[in-house]
């Protein structure tokens, strides 16, 4: 509702400027006044128009206020200060629409399917806490887009031919000396991904003991990429088993995927060959016959000078200094293996429908809601959904991959696909660490110096980290202790379900409340707290609202009181500003969702949720609703509680958080 009124105000102002001054402003800025008693919107446009119209800002503001006439949904426009215009909405009209859950439809939403790629965990070991941040950010962004009416494909890219998978194979074949049959027996055991976690750390130590051992990695990597051999079969066996565990882990967080494109098919279906030909023909890739990159196919790094020609000289007419080897990004190594970025370029050409090739598809995983998750294959099922060929891409990948992401974007531009490059967004985020207290709670031994640090970094190669399932189990166990103490009358199954909802809500909220470019130091006690900016705090606000209706014998979902006279009586006047501010905040759901999408920053939704929960808790303590003697006022206060409860449930759902019946 808030967003809809803002758009209506913008359109009316734009029409007035065109009719009165013959002016078209590319953007009309609308701000929020510092206090609600000044109005709901503030327009500084008179200051921008002053030079164009050669008039004082206040004079222009006076002309706009006097001449614009009435605007549906607004009470009036007012002149403020040296030229500001404050807009006041019709509080009663807005509240009545909000109470009846009227959500105006908009036709300004862009068309075309959006592809969100997230998680993309190397299928070589168990998922860890850092992967959870990626998946929760990505899943929440998908929910944001869907709530805004967009069509979304959710993809989880599987690098099943990369170095990390090769390292685990090296561990099985060269350290543990296991056969393919023995590995097959192991992968049927519970949490095979945990076994691979420990083995991966041992392989890293083996490399450090003798650098010659790294040659085994290269041989293994080459065999995987080549395919058609036992090493490649073992790689498929391990990566598929670990991938299934990853999906089961994410399912615990209600995170689902539509399609799992695998790197092996990008190679075996010759995606890379098709992309390689186009990249060479367009001059995006050049061959190096000297220097440290001799024998490699390279492209320029984003932000550097133009690509070199095949003989290493500057391209004719570029007018820039020659590239250095540091300016080059190796795409194909001298041993003819393709680097991660090369395969990623081919994959993104497919995403945008620019490659002229497609995957085979088969069903791989079925969710409890009977939704199928598809996986790429060389020869798939005849009937399958259509993936790829999208209008926009968002890749949720950590900030350390910025250069690789920029290289893919530059490759698209170099191929002449500027529009695709413009609709390619690297949704970057920073790492997750642990507070010293959290690390010790998980059983890690810390030095006295480490205990004083603000956070402890984790490392999968060193085996120091938090497995995602371990984290979830610990959170659920901690939450259940609290639920057991508060609700001993419930069955153990009921208490476990409640504890799980609290734990998942705590984790998801914690991962979302920090801006994505902030390093997170995870802490159990902080995440699970029922006070402060946490998931349980927001959940508890909904439970409190529900309890009001339960005690009153009313249904909060179907409850509706829309007496215009009463609404007007209790929402207008200076003493009603606090109540109106609660209603106004509840009206901003779609506005905040749009803000999150435009900035790729879900933290704004977490902040909004906390603000709404905090305001409701103040309202809850200040107004004894069920004991209110004035029946009209009582009905209005119940309407307030019903609206806030509904909007809190709605925004929490977009964050992937459900609310238990009791807490």
XYZ file of C-alpha atoms in Angstrom:
663
model
C 0.000 0.000 0.000
C 2.801 2.435 0.923
C 4.627 1.729 -2.336
C 1.419 2.042 -4.364
C 0.671 5.487 -2.907
C 4.252 6.609 -3.523
C 3.986 5.600 -7.181
C 0.652 7.406 -7.493
C 2.206 10.552 -6.014
C 5.170 10.360 -8.404
C 2.890 9.970 -11.402
C 0.697 12.905 -10.385
C 3.730 15.157 -9.808
C 5.196 14.086 -13.158
C 1.925 14.880 -14.962
C 1.729 18.285 -13.262
C 5.309 19.246 -14.205
C 4.680 18.259 -17.803
C 1.415 20.188 -18.064
C 2.501 23.285 -16.121
C 6.200 23.712 -16.913
C 6.658 21.445 -19.952
C 9.321 19.581 -17.972
C 10.222 15.894 -17.800
C 12.233 14.836 -14.776
C 13.991 11.472 -15.280
C 13.597 10.713 -11.581
C 11.348 12.194 -8.919
C 12.911 11.742 -5.496
C 10.542 11.016 -2.617
C 11.838 10.867 0.935
C 10.337 9.991 4.289
C 9.893 12.839 6.771
C 11.789 12.440 10.076
C 8.506 12.305 12.038
C 5.144 10.875 11.051
C 3.307 13.977 12.243
C 4.940 15.866 9.333
C 3.349 13.525 6.814
C 4.203 10.251 5.109
C 6.224 11.534 2.124
C 8.539 14.497 1.504
C 9.462 15.866 -1.914
C 12.591 18.012 -2.390
C 12.022 18.468 -6.140
C 11.515 22.251 -5.905
C 15.229 22.622 -5.164
C 16.081 20.649 -8.298
C 13.676 22.743 -10.386
C 14.935 26.105 -9.119
C 17.662 26.503 -11.749
C 15.535 25.191 -14.582
C 12.608 27.526 -13.815
C 14.707 30.440 -12.477
C 12.502 30.688 -9.408
C 13.012 30.311 -5.676
C 12.368 26.730 -4.458
C 9.665 27.897 -2.046
C 7.811 29.702 -4.851
C 7.861 26.545 -6.999
C 6.657 24.442 -4.061
C 3.803 26.899 -3.473
C 2.742 26.616 -7.136
C 2.764 22.821 -7.013
C 0.799 22.623 -3.751
C -1.747 25.161 -4.991
C -2.171 23.750 -8.471
C -1.924 19.983 -8.248
C -5.417 19.394 -6.897
C -6.642 16.326 -5.039
C -4.835 12.972 -5.246
C -6.681 9.764 -4.450
C -5.522 8.327 -1.142
C -4.005 11.627 0.020
C -5.449 14.162 2.423
C -3.324 17.086 1.255
C 0.086 18.443 0.260
C 1.778 21.025 2.478
C 4.585 23.516 2.024
C 7.491 23.054 4.459
C 10.676 24.999 5.093
C 12.479 26.626 2.186
C 10.786 24.533 -0.466
C 9.970 21.039 0.725
C 6.569 19.552 -0.008
C 5.132 17.171 2.568
C 2.361 14.796 1.520
C -0.196 13.505 3.993
C -2.148 10.367 3.174
C -5.763 9.773 4.119
C -5.071 7.652 7.203
C -8.546 6.196 7.388
C -8.630 5.165 3.744
C -5.193 3.551 3.938
C -5.994 1.715 7.186
C -9.293 0.384 5.831
C -7.541 -0.944 2.733
C -4.820 -2.501 4.884
C -7.325 -4.077 7.280
C -9.085 -5.791 4.396
C -5.701 -6.781 2.887
C -6.227 -4.884 -0.349
C -3.019 -5.179 -2.359
C -3.135 -3.005 -5.469
C -1.863 -4.675 -8.612
C 0.935 -2.967 -10.508
C 1.841 -3.263 -14.173
C 5.347 -1.845 -13.878
C 7.034 -5.150 -12.995
C 9.635 -6.149 -15.632
C 8.867 -9.169 -17.779
C 11.073 -12.173 -18.409
C 12.339 -15.036 -16.295
C 15.041 -14.486 -13.686
C 17.689 -17.080 -12.887
C 19.095 -17.116 -9.371
C 22.115 -19.350 -8.872
C 23.036 -20.019 -5.280
C 24.669 -22.547 -2.954
C 26.954 -24.082 -5.641
C 28.798 -26.149 -3.041
C 31.714 -28.248 -4.243
C 30.415 -31.851 -4.011
C 33.500 -33.129 -2.198
C 32.520 -32.885 1.486
C 29.814 -31.784 3.917
C 28.276 -28.315 3.597
C 29.555 -25.830 6.171
C 28.403 -22.630 7.856
C 29.683 -20.427 5.015
C 27.571 -22.366 2.521
C 24.556 -21.723 4.732
C 24.981 -17.970 4.393
C 25.108 -18.310 0.613
C 22.053 -20.578 0.485
C 19.986 -18.489 2.897
C 20.824 -15.256 1.045
C 20.001 -16.873 -2.296
C 16.803 -18.550 -1.136
C 15.578 -15.324 0.491
C 16.294 -13.379 -2.688
C 14.279 -15.955 -4.648
C 11.403 -15.493 -2.196
C 11.689 -11.704 -2.544
C 11.474 -11.936 -6.333
C 8.525 -14.333 -6.238
C 6.672 -12.146 -3.746
C 7.116 -9.287 -6.226
C 5.465 -11.397 -8.914
C 8.569 -12.439 -10.874
C 9.104 -15.839 -12.494
C 12.262 -17.404 -11.076
C 14.436 -20.424 -11.874
C 16.596 -21.578 -8.960
C 19.821 -23.275 -9.967
C 22.622 -24.836 -7.969
C 25.791 -25.199 -10.076
C 27.692 -28.412 -9.359
C 31.459 -28.307 -9.976
C 31.888 -32.093 -10.135
C 35.079 -32.033 -12.242
C 37.086 -29.469 -10.252
C 40.133 -29.556 -8.018
C 38.203 -30.123 -4.779
C 36.566 -33.306 -6.089
C 39.912 -34.444 -7.480
C 41.488 -34.012 -4.043
C 38.981 -36.353 -2.375
C 39.557 -38.939 -5.104
C 43.301 -38.636 -4.484
C 42.583 -39.345 -0.819
C 40.548 -42.468 -1.534
C 42.875 -43.897 -4.209
C 46.337 -42.846 -3.067
C 46.115 -42.404 0.708
C 43.467 -44.956 1.712
C 44.169 -47.226 -1.306
C 40.449 -48.000 -1.696
C 38.903 -49.641 -4.718
C 35.796 -48.393 -6.497
C 33.770 -51.187 -4.852
C 34.988 -50.192 -1.388
C 34.081 -46.544 -2.057
C 30.611 -47.657 -3.176
C 30.118 -49.434 0.155
C 31.197 -46.326 2.068
C 28.942 -43.944 0.189
C 25.858 -45.887 1.310
C 26.688 -45.143 4.947
C 24.960 -42.229 6.741
C 26.695 -38.869 6.355
C 29.222 -39.980 3.771
C 29.884 -36.257 3.345
C 31.399 -36.188 6.866
C 33.821 -38.962 5.909
C 34.882 -36.928 2.854
C 35.300 -33.830 5.066
C 37.962 -35.525 7.168
C 39.635 -37.130 4.153
C 39.847 -33.777 2.341
C 41.769 -32.283 5.259
C 44.153 -35.267 5.252
C 44.818 -34.815 1.520
C 45.812 -31.170 2.117
C 48.313 -32.351 4.725
C 49.623 -34.992 2.281
C 50.312 -32.311 -0.324
C 52.189 -30.224 2.241
C 54.393 -33.168 3.183
C 55.741 -33.486 -0.373
C 54.957 -31.010 -3.145
C 55.533 -33.793 -5.697
C 52.224 -35.233 -4.539
C 50.507 -32.355 -6.309
C 51.311 -34.096 -9.592
C 48.801 -36.767 -8.590
C 46.144 -34.067 -8.306
C 46.868 -32.850 -11.855
C 46.725 -36.386 -13.268
C 43.442 -37.020 -11.455
C 41.955 -33.731 -12.620
C 42.886 -34.474 -16.218
C 41.316 -37.954 -16.017
C 38.060 -36.522 -14.616
C 37.791 -33.908 -17.363
C 38.581 -36.472 -20.056
C 35.887 -38.891 -18.859
C 35.348 -42.499 -19.905
C 37.658 -43.980 -17.281
C 37.422 -45.407 -13.772
C 38.693 -42.233 -12.116
C 35.879 -40.266 -13.757
C 33.378 -42.916 -12.652
C 34.599 -42.643 -9.057
C 34.342 -38.849 -9.303
C 30.711 -39.184 -10.421
C 29.993 -41.671 -7.639
C 31.440 -39.444 -4.902
C 30.102 -36.115 -6.161
C 26.581 -37.498 -6.702
C 26.438 -39.011 -3.224
C 27.734 -35.838 -1.559
C 25.359 -33.705 -3.645
C 22.388 -35.712 -2.414
C 23.515 -35.057 1.166
C 23.758 -31.337 0.403
C 20.164 -31.295 -0.837
C 19.027 -33.106 2.307
C 20.857 -30.552 4.455
C 19.278 -27.622 2.623
C 15.865 -29.253 2.768
C 16.058 -28.885 6.557
C 16.056 -25.125 5.948
C 13.184 -25.338 3.412
C 15.592 -24.463 0.600
C 14.757 -26.022 -2.767
C 16.267 -25.950 -6.255
C 14.776 -26.376 -9.711
C 17.855 -27.500 -11.642
C 21.369 -28.759 -10.907
C 23.621 -28.053 -13.905
C 26.857 -30.032 -13.650
C 30.262 -29.064 -14.947
C 30.776 -32.549 -16.385
C 27.995 -31.956 -18.937
C 29.426 -28.570 -19.860
C 32.515 -30.501 -20.916
C 31.002 -33.709 -22.293
C 28.197 -31.988 -24.224
C 30.851 -29.696 -25.691
C 29.462 -26.485 -24.267
C 33.010 -25.360 -23.724
C 34.071 -26.293 -27.269
C 31.268 -24.159 -28.716
C 32.119 -21.264 -26.406
C 35.859 -21.665 -27.075
C 35.320 -21.294 -30.815
C 33.262 -18.118 -30.356
C 35.775 -16.649 -27.890
C 38.702 -17.215 -30.269
C 36.861 -15.928 -33.329
C 35.851 -12.734 -31.539
C 39.374 -12.122 -30.212
C 38.279 -12.363 -26.584
C 40.810 -15.171 -26.082
C 44.399 -15.049 -27.315
C 47.171 -17.642 -27.321
C 50.414 -16.985 -25.454
C 53.612 -18.430 -26.950
C 56.041 -16.901 -24.470
C 56.405 -15.826 -20.835
C 54.944 -17.506 -17.769
C 51.629 -18.038 -19.570
C 53.256 -19.768 -22.543
C 50.958 -22.350 -24.092
C 47.852 -20.892 -22.421
C 44.765 -19.257 -23.824
C 44.233 -15.996 -21.962
C 41.919 -12.998 -21.857
C 42.404 -9.593 -20.322
C 41.394 -9.044 -16.736
C 38.445 -6.722 -16.195
C 39.590 -3.109 -15.922
C 42.882 -3.597 -17.784
C 43.907 -2.672 -21.328
C 42.752 -4.348 -24.514
C 43.521 -8.011 -25.292
C 46.769 -8.940 -26.953
C 46.916 -10.432 -30.431
C 48.109 -13.988 -30.835
C 51.712 -12.843 -31.255
C 51.651 -10.931 -27.961
C 51.545 -7.399 -29.457
C 48.941 -4.744 -28.788
C 45.856 -4.878 -30.958
C 46.126 -2.374 -33.769
C 44.410 0.941 -33.074
C 43.789 0.365 -29.382
C 45.983 3.294 -28.353
C 46.820 1.731 -25.005
C 49.985 0.405 -23.436
C 50.706 -3.312 -23.930
C 49.318 -5.744 -21.388
C 51.546 -7.320 -18.795
C 51.229 -10.970 -17.838
C 49.523 -9.786 -14.639
C 46.771 -8.282 -16.810
C 45.976 -11.717 -18.241
C 43.523 -14.277 -16.934
C 44.388 -17.844 -17.930
C 41.289 -19.553 -19.315
C 42.853 -22.706 -20.788
C 46.011 -24.021 -19.138
C 49.062 -25.134 -21.117
C 48.128 -28.775 -20.396
C 44.809 -28.125 -22.197
C 42.658 -28.348 -19.065
C 39.991 -25.665 -18.865
C 39.950 -23.393 -15.824
C 36.847 -22.701 -13.759
C 36.240 -19.345 -15.453
C 36.272 -20.852 -18.937
C 33.564 -23.348 -18.091
C 31.668 -20.576 -16.324
C 31.701 -18.448 -19.483
C 30.169 -21.322 -21.455
C 27.588 -21.905 -18.712
C 26.519 -18.258 -18.711
C 26.211 -18.200 -22.476
C 23.770 -21.099 -22.037
C 21.926 -19.232 -19.268
C 21.203 -16.351 -21.639
C 20.350 -18.651 -24.583
C 23.473 -17.602 -26.517
C 25.240 -20.939 -26.927
C 23.015 -22.890 -29.319
C 23.272 -26.016 -27.147
C 21.296 -27.493 -24.274
C 21.654 -30.032 -21.480
C 19.938 -33.356 -21.186
C 17.702 -33.472 -18.101
C 16.617 -36.143 -15.623
C 14.800 -36.069 -12.300
C 17.227 -36.320 -9.389
C 15.531 -35.398 -6.101
C 11.910 -35.141 -4.981
C 10.887 -32.793 -2.176
C 8.112 -33.587 0.344
C 5.785 -31.241 -1.564
C 6.281 -33.527 -4.621
C 8.327 -30.948 -6.482
C 11.098 -32.482 -8.613
C 14.625 -31.168 -8.747
C 16.255 -31.867 -12.126
C 19.910 -32.547 -12.882
C 21.909 -32.247 -16.081
C 22.909 -35.374 -17.992
C 24.225 -36.256 -21.417
C 21.109 -38.170 -22.488
C 18.042 -37.151 -20.520
C 14.272 -37.532 -20.386
C 12.231 -36.440 -23.364
C 9.735 -34.408 -21.320
C 11.255 -31.824 -18.993
C 10.831 -28.165 -17.926
C 12.561 -25.471 -19.933
C 15.603 -24.056 -18.189
C 17.948 -21.304 -19.319
C 17.256 -18.616 -21.914
C 16.523 -16.070 -19.176
C 16.268 -12.280 -19.074
C 18.279 -11.668 -15.887
C 20.848 -13.516 -13.800
C 21.797 -13.160 -10.134
C 24.775 -15.215 -8.979
C 25.114 -15.550 -5.220
C 28.866 -16.063 -4.911
C 31.221 -14.798 -2.219
C 33.224 -11.597 -2.627
C 36.482 -13.493 -3.216
C 35.100 -14.538 -6.623
C 34.579 -10.955 -7.814
C 37.406 -11.112 -10.340
C 36.133 -14.363 -11.844
C 32.604 -12.958 -12.069
C 33.864 -9.769 -13.710
C 35.833 -11.870 -16.209
C 32.663 -13.684 -17.278
C 30.865 -10.359 -17.686
C 33.749 -8.970 -19.787
C 33.711 -12.106 -21.944
C 30.002 -11.554 -22.678
C 30.719 -7.944 -23.619
C 33.650 -9.022 -25.793
C 31.357 -11.444 -27.607
C 28.990 -8.558 -28.367
C 26.340 -9.437 -25.788
C 26.308 -6.141 -23.911
C 22.641 -6.376 -22.955
C 23.202 -9.764 -21.337
C 26.230 -8.407 -19.465
C 24.097 -5.514 -18.184
C 21.594 -7.999 -16.729
C 24.214 -10.137 -15.003
C 24.523 -9.352 -11.290
C 27.160 -10.741 -8.972
C 25.320 -10.962 -5.655
C 28.460 -10.932 -3.527
C 28.755 -11.469 0.209
C 31.476 -11.833 2.841
C 32.554 -14.857 4.855
C 31.126 -16.364 8.018
C 33.399 -16.872 11.007
C 32.787 -17.914 14.626
C 32.959 -15.994 17.851
C 35.585 -17.524 20.168
C 32.761 -18.569 22.496
C 30.975 -20.382 19.654
C 34.186 -22.131 18.539
C 34.810 -23.410 22.072
C 31.182 -24.550 22.412
C 31.763 -26.645 19.287
C 34.770 -28.299 20.910
C 37.662 -26.455 19.264
C 40.775 -25.755 21.340
C 41.765 -22.070 21.170
C 44.927 -20.340 22.280
C 44.711 -17.513 24.800
C 45.331 -15.083 21.939
C 42.501 -16.598 19.858
C 40.114 -16.223 22.796
C 40.558 -12.434 22.614
C 39.850 -12.159 18.886
C 36.561 -10.746 17.587
C 36.123 -13.811 15.365
C 37.811 -17.081 14.423
C 38.127 -17.913 10.716
C 37.259 -21.404 9.522
C 39.127 -23.509 6.944
C 37.807 -26.619 5.228
C 41.264 -27.639 4.017
C 42.501 -27.604 7.604
C 39.394 -29.411 8.830
C 38.520 -26.448 11.067
C 34.948 -25.395 10.521
C 31.318 -25.973 11.336
C 29.415 -28.548 9.350
C 25.941 -27.272 8.458
C 24.142 -30.286 9.904
C 26.127 -30.075 13.146
C 25.186 -26.418 13.466
C 21.508 -27.158 12.883
C 21.547 -30.075 15.353
C 23.186 -27.920 18.034
C 20.743 -25.052 17.508
C 17.741 -27.380 17.679
C 19.061 -29.058 20.830
C 19.631 -25.674 22.505
C 16.173 -24.426 21.534
C 14.548 -27.650 22.746
C 15.980 -27.205 26.250
C 14.153 -23.879 26.449
C 10.933 -25.290 24.984
C 11.060 -28.314 27.334
C 11.301 -25.991 30.326
C 8.461 -23.719 29.147
C 6.010 -26.326 27.834
C 6.440 -29.661 29.656
C 2.749 -30.448 29.031
C 3.361 -30.877 25.291
C 4.488 -34.155 23.732
C 8.158 -34.617 22.885
C 7.314 -34.537 19.162
C 5.471 -31.223 19.548
C 8.328 -29.733 21.543
C 10.844 -30.886 18.926
C 8.786 -29.339 16.099
C 8.617 -26.028 17.971
C 12.353 -26.131 18.758
C 13.119 -26.803 15.086
C 11.060 -23.809 13.953
C 12.808 -21.595 16.504
C 16.270 -22.877 15.549
C 15.701 -22.457 11.790
C 14.223 -19.003 12.381
C 17.198 -18.053 14.545
C 19.732 -19.215 11.973
C 18.049 -17.674 8.944
C 17.454 -14.352 10.673
C 21.036 -14.206 11.956
C 22.405 -14.785 8.453
C 20.121 -12.098 7.011
C 20.304 -9.287 9.551
C 23.858 -8.324 8.606
C 24.422 -6.508 5.325
C 25.844 -8.975 2.850
C 29.246 -7.278 2.670
C 29.776 -7.636 6.433
C 31.814 -10.465 7.914
C 29.566 -12.486 10.255
C 30.852 -13.891 13.533
C 28.264 -16.537 14.386
C 27.261 -17.020 18.018
C 24.699 -19.524 19.385
C 23.606 -17.438 22.361
C 23.060 -14.290 20.314
C 21.178 -16.074 17.525
C 18.791 -17.924 19.867
C 18.014 -15.000 22.155
C 14.323 -14.136 22.619
C 15.360 -10.495 23.077
C 16.924 -8.064 20.645
C 17.307 -8.318 16.887
C 16.789 -12.061 16.447
C 14.471 -14.482 14.711
C 12.931 -15.756 17.962
C 12.125 -12.167 18.985
C 10.122 -11.637 15.779
C 8.476 -15.053 16.063
C 7.503 -14.308 19.672
C 5.776 -11.076 18.594
C 3.516 -13.138 16.313
C 2.843 -15.668 19.095
C 1.855 -12.796 21.415
C -0.535 -11.407 18.825
C -2.028 -14.858 18.278
C -2.529 -15.295 22.028
C -4.626 -12.111 22.182
C -7.126 -13.612 19.753
C -6.974 -17.073 21.341
C -7.849 -15.627 24.743
C -10.644 -13.591 23.181
C -12.049 -16.614 21.350
C -11.404 -14.959 17.961
C -9.702 -16.063 14.743
C -6.905 -13.590 13.819
C -6.879 -14.783 10.200
C -10.543 -14.072 9.508
C -10.910 -11.196 11.955
C -11.837 -7.954 10.206
C -13.193 -4.753 11.659
C -13.543 -1.906 9.220
C -15.709 0.753 10.771
C -14.540 3.921 9.021
C -15.856 6.175 11.777
C -13.907 4.326 14.460
C -10.758 4.168 12.338
C -10.901 7.902 11.753
C -11.487 8.580 15.437
C -8.461 6.595 16.637
C -5.993 7.303 13.822
C -6.244 11.062 13.487
C -4.981 13.734 15.839
C -1.594 14.202 17.490
C -2.300 11.622 20.205
C -2.888 8.997 17.512
C 0.512 9.322 15.828
C 2.026 6.359 17.664
C -0.765 4.037 16.585
C -0.697 5.396 13.053
C 3.071 4.819 12.829
C 2.481 1.133 13.608
C -0.133 0.908 10.853
C 2.119 2.786 8.439
C 5.067 0.466 9.112
C 2.810 -2.544 8.536
C 1.834 -1.012 5.171
C 5.440 -0.978 3.936
C 5.906 -4.690 3.171
C 5.943 -4.388 -0.624
C 7.930 -1.140 -0.407
C 10.710 -2.857 1.582
C 10.631 -5.907 -0.696
C 11.188 -3.654 -3.718
C 14.044 -1.949 -1.876
C 15.667 -5.324 -1.129
C 15.429 -6.393 -4.772
C 16.737 -3.099 -6.171
C 19.770 -3.146 -3.879
C 20.222 -6.958 -3.665
C 20.228 -6.477 0.104
C 17.893 -8.737 2.131
C 19.140 -7.149 5.367
C 16.591 -4.364 4.835
C 13.799 -6.916 5.239
C 15.335 -8.184 8.490
C 15.554 -4.611 9.791
C 11.938 -3.969 8.806
C 10.827 -7.171 10.537
C 12.619 -6.232 13.737
C 11.206 -2.693 13.662
C 7.649 -3.980 13.182
C 8.047 -6.600 15.936
C 9.547 -4.010 18.275
C 6.724 -1.540 17.626
C 4.134 -4.271 18.154
C 5.679 -5.297 21.480
C 5.491 -1.679 22.640
C 1.842 -1.594 21.532
C 1.192 -4.940 23.292
C 2.491 -3.671 26.639
C 0.836 -0.243 26.373
C -2.676 -1.274 25.368
C -4.537 -3.955 27.397
C -6.742 -4.860 24.442
C -9.099 -7.487 25.845
C -9.850 -5.452 28.978
C -10.599 -2.250 27.027
C -13.987 -0.937 28.175
C -14.734 1.101 25.034
C -16.028 -1.494 22.562
C -15.234 0.631 19.497
C -11.672 1.226 20.669
C -11.299 -2.453 21.550
C -12.310 -3.478 18.022
C -9.873 -0.976 16.528
C -7.004 -2.275 18.709
C -7.861 -5.845 17.692
C -7.738 -4.743 14.049
C -4.313 -3.255 14.684
C -3.055 -6.518 16.193
C -4.527 -8.571 13.333
C -2.900 -6.422 10.651
C 0.531 -6.411 12.294
C 0.367 -10.154 12.929
C -0.487 -10.813 9.280
C 2.312 -8.610 7.968
C 4.872 -10.100 10.365
C 3.952 -13.602 9.214
C 4.208 -12.401 5.613
C 7.675 -10.838 5.921
C 8.983 -13.752 7.987
C 7.782 -16.134 5.268
C 9.788 -14.173 2.692
C 12.787 -14.728 4.981
C 11.986 -18.450 5.059
C 10.876 -18.361 8.692
C 7.726 -19.998 10.057
C 6.115 -19.258 13.413
C 5.433 -21.955 16.030
C 2.120 -22.128 17.873
C 3.776 -21.410 21.230
C 7.186 -20.314 22.437
